Amino acid sequence: GIQVEQSPPDLILQEGANSTLRCNFSDSVNNLQWFHQNPWGQLINLFYIPSGTKQNGRLSATTVATERYSLLYISSSQTTDSGVYFCAVRETGFQKLVFGTGTRLLVSP
Amino acid sequence: DAGVIQSPRHEVTEMGQEVTLRCKPISGHDYLFWYRQTMMRGLELLIYFNNNVPIDDSGMPEDRFSAKMPNASFSTLKIQPSEPRDSAVYFCASGGRSYEQYFGPGTRLTVT
């Protein structure tokens, strides 16, 4: 099956700093989503981005499907950005999402 | 829309007891997914439905697990009998034709 790798596994930032999270996948996909799992365990949709670039406030994401990677940018980080960020992909011809192992982000004041 | 609704939010039960988790998907979505999250295995798909019909249950761990979707607005995941290794957070998600999936708040299950 498809493999999804995220890096870095852990990230500690000072409030106000910028960061880039990466997601690599091993096969062609027709769906890619970024989620934020907050400290209460809730999975929050950030982006549905099978290709191209999207922005939402301080967050933006870019997926280059032909090169099998996606990037999530967080600018001017805030303590509320802390949590785990997951990339999940849907392999062509299948319905299920395959999740990466996540990037654990801690933003300190 | 209220989003995906799951109940209960927390469940503590003793080994051997039956556990039933419930899910109400987003209205109009025709896909429903059950996932389990553990520290060891991360997030993994257990089963999914399309138009109330189970399509892929290859992720269901064993016969103790069963899932039903009697109508478009309700699904259950049942564990009978429960075991301590079933302790996890169980998520329900739903999706429409865009294939974007939306997750419920999860049910944290503890089996003692």
PDB file of C-alpha atoms in Angstrom:
ATOM      1  CA  GLY A   1       0.000   0.000   0.000  1.00  0.00           C
ATOM      2  CA  ILE A   2       0.865   3.639  -0.202  1.00  0.00           C
ATOM      3  CA  GLN A   3       3.380   5.012   2.283  1.00  0.00           C
ATOM      4  CA  VAL A   4       3.059   8.471   3.817  1.00  0.00           C
ATOM      5  CA  GLU A   5       5.995  10.045   5.601  1.00  0.00           C
ATOM      6  CA  GLN A   6       5.969  13.325   7.495  1.00  0.00           C
ATOM      7  CA  SER A   7       8.834  15.443   8.681  1.00  0.00           C
ATOM      8  CA  PRO A   8       9.977  16.617  11.058  1.00  0.00           C
ATOM      9  CA  PRO A   9       8.423  14.309  13.669  1.00  0.00           C
ATOM     10  CA  ASP A  10       8.715  16.985  16.358  1.00  0.00           C
ATOM     11  CA  LEU A  11       9.026  20.741  16.207  1.00  0.00           C
ATOM     12  CA  ILE A  12       9.377  23.335  18.938  1.00  0.00           C
ATOM     13  CA  LEU A  13       8.871  26.989  18.051  1.00  0.00           C
ATOM     14  CA  GLN A  14       8.832  30.302  19.778  1.00  0.00           C
ATOM     15  CA  GLU A  15       5.615  32.229  19.305  1.00  0.00           C
ATOM     16  CA  GLY A  16       5.817  34.327  16.167  1.00  0.00           C
ATOM     17  CA  ALA A  17       8.152  32.006  14.281  1.00  0.00           C
ATOM     18  CA  ASN A  18       7.412  30.449  10.893  1.00  0.00           C
ATOM     19  CA  SER A  19       7.608  26.755  10.020  1.00  0.00           C
ATOM     20  CA  THR A  20       7.281  24.317   7.142  1.00  0.00           C
ATOM     21  CA  LEU A  21       5.975  20.780   7.535  1.00  0.00           C
ATOM     22  CA  ARG A  22       6.500  18.212   4.818  1.00  0.00           C
ATOM     23  CA  CYS A  23       4.527  15.196   3.631  1.00  0.00           C
ATOM     24  CA  ASN A  24       5.949  12.682   1.154  1.00  0.00           C
ATOM     25  CA  PHE A  25       3.888   9.907  -0.385  1.00  0.00           C
ATOM     26  CA  SER A  26       4.972   6.894  -2.368  1.00  0.00           C
ATOM     27  CA  ASP A  27       2.324   6.662  -5.095  1.00  0.00           C
ATOM     28  CA  SER A  28      -0.104   8.769  -7.085  1.00  0.00           C
ATOM     29  CA  VAL A  29      -3.001  10.199  -5.118  1.00  0.00           C
ATOM     30  CA  ASN A  30      -6.219  11.993  -5.949  1.00  0.00           C
ATOM     31  CA  ASN A  31      -6.900  13.396  -2.519  1.00  0.00           C
ATOM     32  CA  LEU A  32      -4.642  14.940   0.080  1.00  0.00           C
ATOM     33  CA  GLN A  33      -5.822  16.501   3.301  1.00  0.00           C
ATOM     34  CA  TRP A  34      -4.020  18.271   6.133  1.00  0.00           C
ATOM     35  CA  PHE A  35      -5.473  17.997   9.623  1.00  0.00           C
ATOM     36  CA  HIS A  36      -4.642  19.573  12.950  1.00  0.00           C
ATOM     37  CA  GLN A  37      -5.262  17.415  15.998  1.00  0.00           C
ATOM     38  CA  ASN A  38      -5.578  19.817  18.887  1.00  0.00           C
ATOM     39  CA  PRO A  39      -4.618  18.982  22.498  1.00  0.00           C
ATOM     40  CA  TRP A  40      -8.202  17.858  23.123  1.00  0.00           C
ATOM     41  CA  GLY A  41      -7.893  15.228  20.426  1.00  0.00           C
ATOM     42  CA  GLN A  42     -10.180  16.785  17.847  1.00  0.00           C
ATOM     43  CA  LEU A  43      -9.192  16.408  14.187  1.00  0.00           C
ATOM     44  CA  ILE A  44      -9.712  19.696  12.405  1.00  0.00           C
ATOM     45  CA  ASN A  45      -9.690  19.990   8.625  1.00  0.00           C
ATOM     46  CA  LEU A  46      -7.084  22.464   7.446  1.00  0.00           C
ATOM     47  CA  PHE A  47      -6.856  21.878   3.712  1.00  0.00           C
ATOM     48  CA  TYR A  48      -8.178  19.621   1.021  1.00  0.00           C
ATOM     49  CA  ILE A  49      -5.401  19.998  -1.544  1.00  0.00           C
ATOM     50  CA  PRO A  50      -4.777  17.231  -4.076  1.00  0.00           C
ATOM     51  CA  SER A  51      -2.719  19.718  -6.110  1.00  0.00           C
ATOM     52  CA  GLY A  52      -1.801  23.379  -6.248  1.00  0.00           C
ATOM     53  CA  THR A  53      -1.635  25.987  -3.494  1.00  0.00           C
ATOM     54  CA  LYS A  54      -4.207  27.213  -0.995  1.00  0.00           C
ATOM     55  CA  GLN A  55      -4.090  29.759   1.771  1.00  0.00           C
ATOM     56  CA  ASN A  56      -6.219  30.268   4.847  1.00  0.00           C
ATOM     57  CA  GLY A  57      -5.072  33.079   7.101  1.00  0.00           C
ATOM     58  CA  ARG A  58      -1.659  32.296   8.544  1.00  0.00           C
ATOM     59  CA  LEU A  59      -1.668  28.811   7.037  1.00  0.00           C
ATOM     60  CA  SER A  60      -0.988  27.807   3.488  1.00  0.00           C
ATOM     61  CA  ALA A  61      -0.361  24.514   1.718  1.00  0.00           C
ATOM     62  CA  THR A  62       1.167  23.400  -1.536  1.00  0.00           C
ATOM     63  CA  THR A  63       0.926  19.976  -3.149  1.00  0.00           C
ATOM     64  CA  VAL A  64       3.113  18.928  -6.071  1.00  0.00           C
ATOM     65  CA  ALA A  65       1.414  15.694  -7.038  1.00  0.00           C
ATOM     66  CA  THR A  66       3.865  14.838  -9.819  1.00  0.00           C
ATOM     67  CA  GLU A  67       6.736  14.908  -7.309  1.00  0.00           C
ATOM     68  CA  ARG A  68       4.665  13.259  -4.566  1.00  0.00           C
ATOM     69  CA  TYR A  69       4.954  15.768  -1.778  1.00  0.00           C
ATOM     70  CA  SER A  70       2.978  18.417   0.033  1.00  0.00           C
ATOM     71  CA  LEU A  71       4.072  21.274   2.292  1.00  0.00           C
ATOM     72  CA  LEU A  72       2.192  23.030   5.063  1.00  0.00           C
ATOM     73  CA  TYR A  73       3.370  26.518   6.002  1.00  0.00           C
ATOM     74  CA  ILE A  74       2.566  28.102   9.324  1.00  0.00           C
ATOM     75  CA  SER A  75       3.464  31.762   9.660  1.00  0.00           C
ATOM     76  CA  SER A  76       3.564  33.859  12.822  1.00  0.00           C
ATOM     77  CA  SER A  77       2.855  30.808  14.952  1.00  0.00           C
ATOM     78  CA  GLN A  78       0.672  31.075  18.036  1.00  0.00           C
ATOM     79  CA  THR A  79       0.386  28.859  21.100  1.00  0.00           C
ATOM     80  CA  THR A  80      -2.995  27.684  19.823  1.00  0.00           C
ATOM     81  CA  ASP A  81      -1.198  26.129  16.832  1.00  0.00           C
ATOM     82  CA  SER A  82       0.242  23.479  19.151  1.00  0.00           C
ATOM     83  CA  GLY A  83      -0.826  19.917  18.507  1.00  0.00           C
ATOM     84  CA  VAL A  84      -0.191  17.253  15.912  1.00  0.00           C
ATOM     85  CA  TYR A  85      -0.417  17.915  12.193  1.00  0.00           C
ATOM     86  CA  PHE A  86      -1.396  15.004   9.990  1.00  0.00           C
ATOM     87  CA  CYS A  87      -1.192  14.578   6.278  1.00  0.00           C
ATOM     88  CA  ALA A  88      -3.591  11.996   4.812  1.00  0.00           C
ATOM     89  CA  VAL A  89      -3.822  10.774   1.249  1.00  0.00           C
ATOM     90  CA  ARG A  90      -6.317   8.825  -0.792  1.00  0.00           C
ATOM     91  CA  GLU A  91      -4.686   6.505  -3.266  1.00  0.00           C
ATOM     92  CA  THR A  92      -6.078   6.552  -6.795  1.00  0.00           C
ATOM     93  CA  GLY A  93      -8.815   3.920  -7.090  1.00  0.00           C
ATOM     94  CA  PHE A  94      -9.368   3.622  -3.346  1.00  0.00           C
ATOM     95  CA  GLN A  95     -11.606   5.444  -0.907  1.00  0.00           C
ATOM     96  CA  LYS A  96      -9.747   5.187   2.372  1.00  0.00           C
ATOM     97  CA  LEU A  97      -7.414   7.858   3.707  1.00  0.00           C
ATOM     98  CA  VAL A  98      -3.946   6.732   4.700  1.00  0.00           C
ATOM     99  CA  PHE A  99      -2.471   8.896   7.431  1.00  0.00           C
ATOM    100  CA  GLY A 100       1.116   9.849   8.021  1.00  0.00           C
ATOM    101  CA  THR A 101       2.620   9.558  11.496  1.00  0.00           C
ATOM    102  CA  GLY A 102       2.242  13.270  12.092  1.00  0.00           C
ATOM    103  CA  THR A 103       4.368  16.251  13.129  1.00  0.00           C
ATOM    104  CA  ARG A 104       4.037  17.192  16.788  1.00  0.00           C
ATOM    105  CA  LEU A 105       4.276  20.979  17.134  1.00  0.00           C
ATOM    106  CA  LEU A 106       4.765  22.862  20.362  1.00  0.00           C
ATOM    107  CA  VAL A 107       4.615  26.650  20.261  1.00  0.00           C
ATOM    108  CA  SER A 108       5.882  28.290  23.415  1.00  0.00           C
ATOM    109  CA  PRO A 109       5.025  31.853  24.476  1.00  0.00           C
TER     110      PRO A 109
ATOM    111  CA  ASP B   1     -24.700  21.792   9.894  1.00  0.00           C
ATOM    112  CA  ALA B   2     -23.635  20.399  13.268  1.00  0.00           C
ATOM    113  CA  GLY B   3     -20.846  18.330  11.788  1.00  0.00           C
ATOM    114  CA  VAL B   4     -20.288  14.660  12.509  1.00  0.00           C
ATOM    115  CA  ILE B   5     -21.763  13.684  15.863  1.00  0.00           C
ATOM    116  CA  GLN B   6     -20.454  10.818  17.962  1.00  0.00           C
ATOM    117  CA  SER B   7     -21.629   9.357  21.225  1.00  0.00           C
ATOM    118  CA  PRO B   8     -20.614   8.672  23.852  1.00  0.00           C
ATOM    119  CA  ARG B   9     -17.546  10.911  24.066  1.00  0.00           C
ATOM    120  CA  HIS B  10     -16.010   8.727  26.765  1.00  0.00           C
ATOM    121  CA  GLU B  11     -16.687   5.114  27.612  1.00  0.00           C
ATOM    122  CA  VAL B  12     -15.138   3.085  30.410  1.00  0.00           C
ATOM    123  CA  THR B  13     -16.082  -0.565  30.573  1.00  0.00           C
ATOM    124  CA  GLU B  14     -14.856  -3.835  31.956  1.00  0.00           C
ATOM    125  CA  MET B  15     -13.315  -6.566  29.885  1.00  0.00           C
ATOM    126  CA  GLY B  16     -15.940  -8.848  28.415  1.00  0.00           C
ATOM    127  CA  GLN B  17     -18.671  -6.239  28.208  1.00  0.00           C
ATOM    128  CA  GLU B  18     -20.351  -5.156  24.994  1.00  0.00           C
ATOM    129  CA  VAL B  19     -19.574  -1.655  23.763  1.00  0.00           C
ATOM    130  CA  THR B  20     -21.606   0.287  21.195  1.00  0.00           C
ATOM    131  CA  LEU B  21     -20.328   3.474  19.626  1.00  0.00           C
ATOM    132  CA  ARG B  22     -22.664   5.702  17.640  1.00  0.00           C
ATOM    133  CA  CYS B  23     -22.240   8.124  14.776  1.00  0.00           C
ATOM    134  CA  LYS B  24     -24.417  10.585  12.900  1.00  0.00           C
ATOM    135  CA  PRO B  25     -22.770  11.750   9.658  1.00  0.00           C
ATOM    136  CA  ILE B  26     -23.140  15.128   8.028  1.00  0.00           C
ATOM    137  CA  SER B  27     -26.445  15.327   6.180  1.00  0.00           C
ATOM    138  CA  GLY B  28     -26.033  14.668   2.468  1.00  0.00           C
ATOM    139  CA  HIS B  29     -22.762  12.773   2.783  1.00  0.00           C
ATOM    140  CA  ASP B  30     -22.890   9.321   1.277  1.00  0.00           C
ATOM    141  CA  TYR B  31     -19.634   7.958   2.678  1.00  0.00           C
ATOM    142  CA  LEU B  32     -19.107   7.022   6.310  1.00  0.00           C
ATOM    143  CA  PHE B  33     -15.817   5.849   7.799  1.00  0.00           C
ATOM    144  CA  TRP B  34     -14.802   4.378  11.147  1.00  0.00           C
ATOM    145  CA  TYR B  35     -11.196   4.929  12.250  1.00  0.00           C
ATOM    146  CA  ARG B  36      -9.261   3.949  15.348  1.00  0.00           C
ATOM    147  CA  GLN B  37      -6.337   5.876  16.818  1.00  0.00           C
ATOM    148  CA  THR B  38      -3.751   4.337  19.122  1.00  0.00           C
ATOM    149  CA  MET B  39      -0.252   5.357  20.106  1.00  0.00           C
ATOM    150  CA  MET B  40       1.216   2.235  18.566  1.00  0.00           C
ATOM    151  CA  ARG B  41      -0.627   2.166  15.233  1.00  0.00           C
ATOM    152  CA  GLY B  42      -1.688   5.759  14.696  1.00  0.00           C
ATOM    153  CA  LEU B  43      -4.886   6.391  12.749  1.00  0.00           C
ATOM    154  CA  GLU B  44      -6.186   3.382  10.880  1.00  0.00           C
ATOM    155  CA  LEU B  45      -9.351   2.746   8.905  1.00  0.00           C
ATOM    156  CA  LEU B  46     -11.587   0.007  10.263  1.00  0.00           C
ATOM    157  CA  ILE B  47     -14.485   0.027   7.804  1.00  0.00           C
ATOM    158  CA  TYR B  48     -16.313   2.326   5.440  1.00  0.00           C
ATOM    159  CA  PHE B  49     -19.804   2.527   3.967  1.00  0.00           C
ATOM    160  CA  ASN B  50     -21.121   4.009   0.755  1.00  0.00           C
ATOM    161  CA  ASN B  51     -24.854   4.692   0.607  1.00  0.00           C
ATOM    162  CA  ASN B  52     -25.293   2.631   3.799  1.00  0.00           C
ATOM    163  CA  VAL B  53     -23.573  -0.428   2.286  1.00  0.00           C
ATOM    164  CA  PRO B  54     -20.291  -1.719   3.795  1.00  0.00           C
ATOM    165  CA  ILE B  55     -17.636  -1.516   1.102  1.00  0.00           C
ATOM    166  CA  ASP B  56     -14.350  -2.361   2.791  1.00  0.00           C
ATOM    167  CA  ASP B  57     -14.103  -3.954   6.225  1.00  0.00           C
ATOM    168  CA  SER B  58     -10.563  -5.253   5.817  1.00  0.00           C
ATOM    169  CA  GLY B  59      -9.377  -3.079   8.682  1.00  0.00           C
ATOM    170  CA  MET B  60     -11.729  -4.587  11.246  1.00  0.00           C
ATOM    171  CA  PRO B  61      -9.399  -6.308  13.703  1.00  0.00           C
ATOM    172  CA  GLU B  62     -11.409  -9.471  14.330  1.00  0.00           C
ATOM    173  CA  ASP B  63     -14.868 -10.934  14.626  1.00  0.00           C
ATOM    174  CA  ARG B  64     -15.462  -9.186  17.909  1.00  0.00           C
ATOM    175  CA  PHE B  65     -15.922  -5.982  15.919  1.00  0.00           C
ATOM    176  CA  SER B  66     -19.031  -5.284  13.849  1.00  0.00           C
ATOM    177  CA  ALA B  67     -20.461  -2.180  12.208  1.00  0.00           C
ATOM    178  CA  LYS B  68     -23.858  -1.329  10.805  1.00  0.00           C
ATOM    179  CA  MET B  69     -25.466   1.555   8.988  1.00  0.00           C
ATOM    180  CA  PRO B  70     -29.233   1.017   9.044  1.00  0.00           C
ATOM    181  CA  ASN B  71     -29.935   4.383   7.406  1.00  0.00           C
ATOM    182  CA  ALA B  72     -28.173   7.414   5.972  1.00  0.00           C
ATOM    183  CA  SER B  73     -28.069   9.272   9.270  1.00  0.00           C
ATOM    184  CA  PHE B  74     -26.869   6.639  11.728  1.00  0.00           C
ATOM    185  CA  SER B  75     -24.113   4.096  12.155  1.00  0.00           C
ATOM    186  CA  THR B  76     -22.891   1.921  15.020  1.00  0.00           C
ATOM    187  CA  LEU B  77     -19.611   0.206  15.798  1.00  0.00           C
ATOM    188  CA  LYS B  78     -19.972  -2.648  18.252  1.00  0.00           C
ATOM    189  CA  ILE B  79     -17.312  -4.557  20.155  1.00  0.00           C
ATOM    190  CA  GLN B  80     -18.398  -7.776  21.816  1.00  0.00           C
ATOM    191  CA  PRO B  81     -16.717  -8.911  23.991  1.00  0.00           C
ATOM    192  CA  SER B  82     -14.391  -5.995  24.663  1.00  0.00           C
ATOM    193  CA  GLU B  83     -10.737  -6.479  25.647  1.00  0.00           C
ATOM    194  CA  PRO B  84      -8.171  -4.104  27.183  1.00  0.00           C
ATOM    195  CA  ARG B  85      -6.294  -3.919  23.864  1.00  0.00           C
ATOM    196  CA  ASP B  86      -9.379  -2.327  22.298  1.00  0.00           C
ATOM    197  CA  SER B  87      -8.718   0.817  24.342  1.00  0.00           C
ATOM    198  CA  ALA B  88      -8.306   3.637  21.836  1.00  0.00           C
ATOM    199  CA  VAL B  89     -10.002   6.692  20.397  1.00  0.00           C
ATOM    200  CA  TYR B  90     -12.573   5.763  17.767  1.00  0.00           C
ATOM    201  CA  PHE B  91     -13.392   8.349  15.130  1.00  0.00           C
ATOM    202  CA  CYS B  92     -16.256   8.467  12.720  1.00  0.00           C
ATOM    203  CA  ALA B  93     -15.878  10.521   9.545  1.00  0.00           C
ATOM    204  CA  SER B  94     -18.159  11.307   6.640  1.00  0.00           C
ATOM    205  CA  GLY B  95     -17.583  12.521   3.126  1.00  0.00           C
ATOM    206  CA  GLY B  96     -19.414  13.499  -0.001  1.00  0.00           C
ATOM    207  CA  ARG B  97     -18.639  13.512  -3.695  1.00  0.00           C
ATOM    208  CA  SER B  98     -15.654  15.808  -3.235  1.00  0.00           C
ATOM    209  CA  TYR B  99     -13.948  13.001  -1.276  1.00  0.00           C
ATOM    210  CA  GLU B 100     -12.976  15.397   1.513  1.00  0.00           C
ATOM    211  CA  GLN B 101     -13.535  13.696   4.852  1.00  0.00           C
ATOM    212  CA  TYR B 102     -14.797  15.380   8.005  1.00  0.00           C
ATOM    213  CA  PHE B 103     -14.180  13.839  11.397  1.00  0.00           C
ATOM    214  CA  GLY B 104     -16.304  13.685  14.497  1.00  0.00           C
ATOM    215  CA  PRO B 105     -14.935  14.469  17.972  1.00  0.00           C
ATOM    216  CA  GLY B 106     -14.175  10.813  18.677  1.00  0.00           C
ATOM    217  CA  THR B 107     -15.053   8.372  21.432  1.00  0.00           C
ATOM    218  CA  ARG B 108     -12.337   7.606  23.946  1.00  0.00           C
ATOM    219  CA  LEU B 109     -12.778   3.959  24.960  1.00  0.00           C
ATOM    220  CA  THR B 110     -11.085   2.481  28.011  1.00  0.00           C
ATOM    221  CA  VAL B 111     -11.473  -1.236  28.693  1.00  0.00           C
ATOM    222  CA  THR B 112     -10.264  -2.322  32.121  1.00  0.00           C
TER     223      THR B 112
END
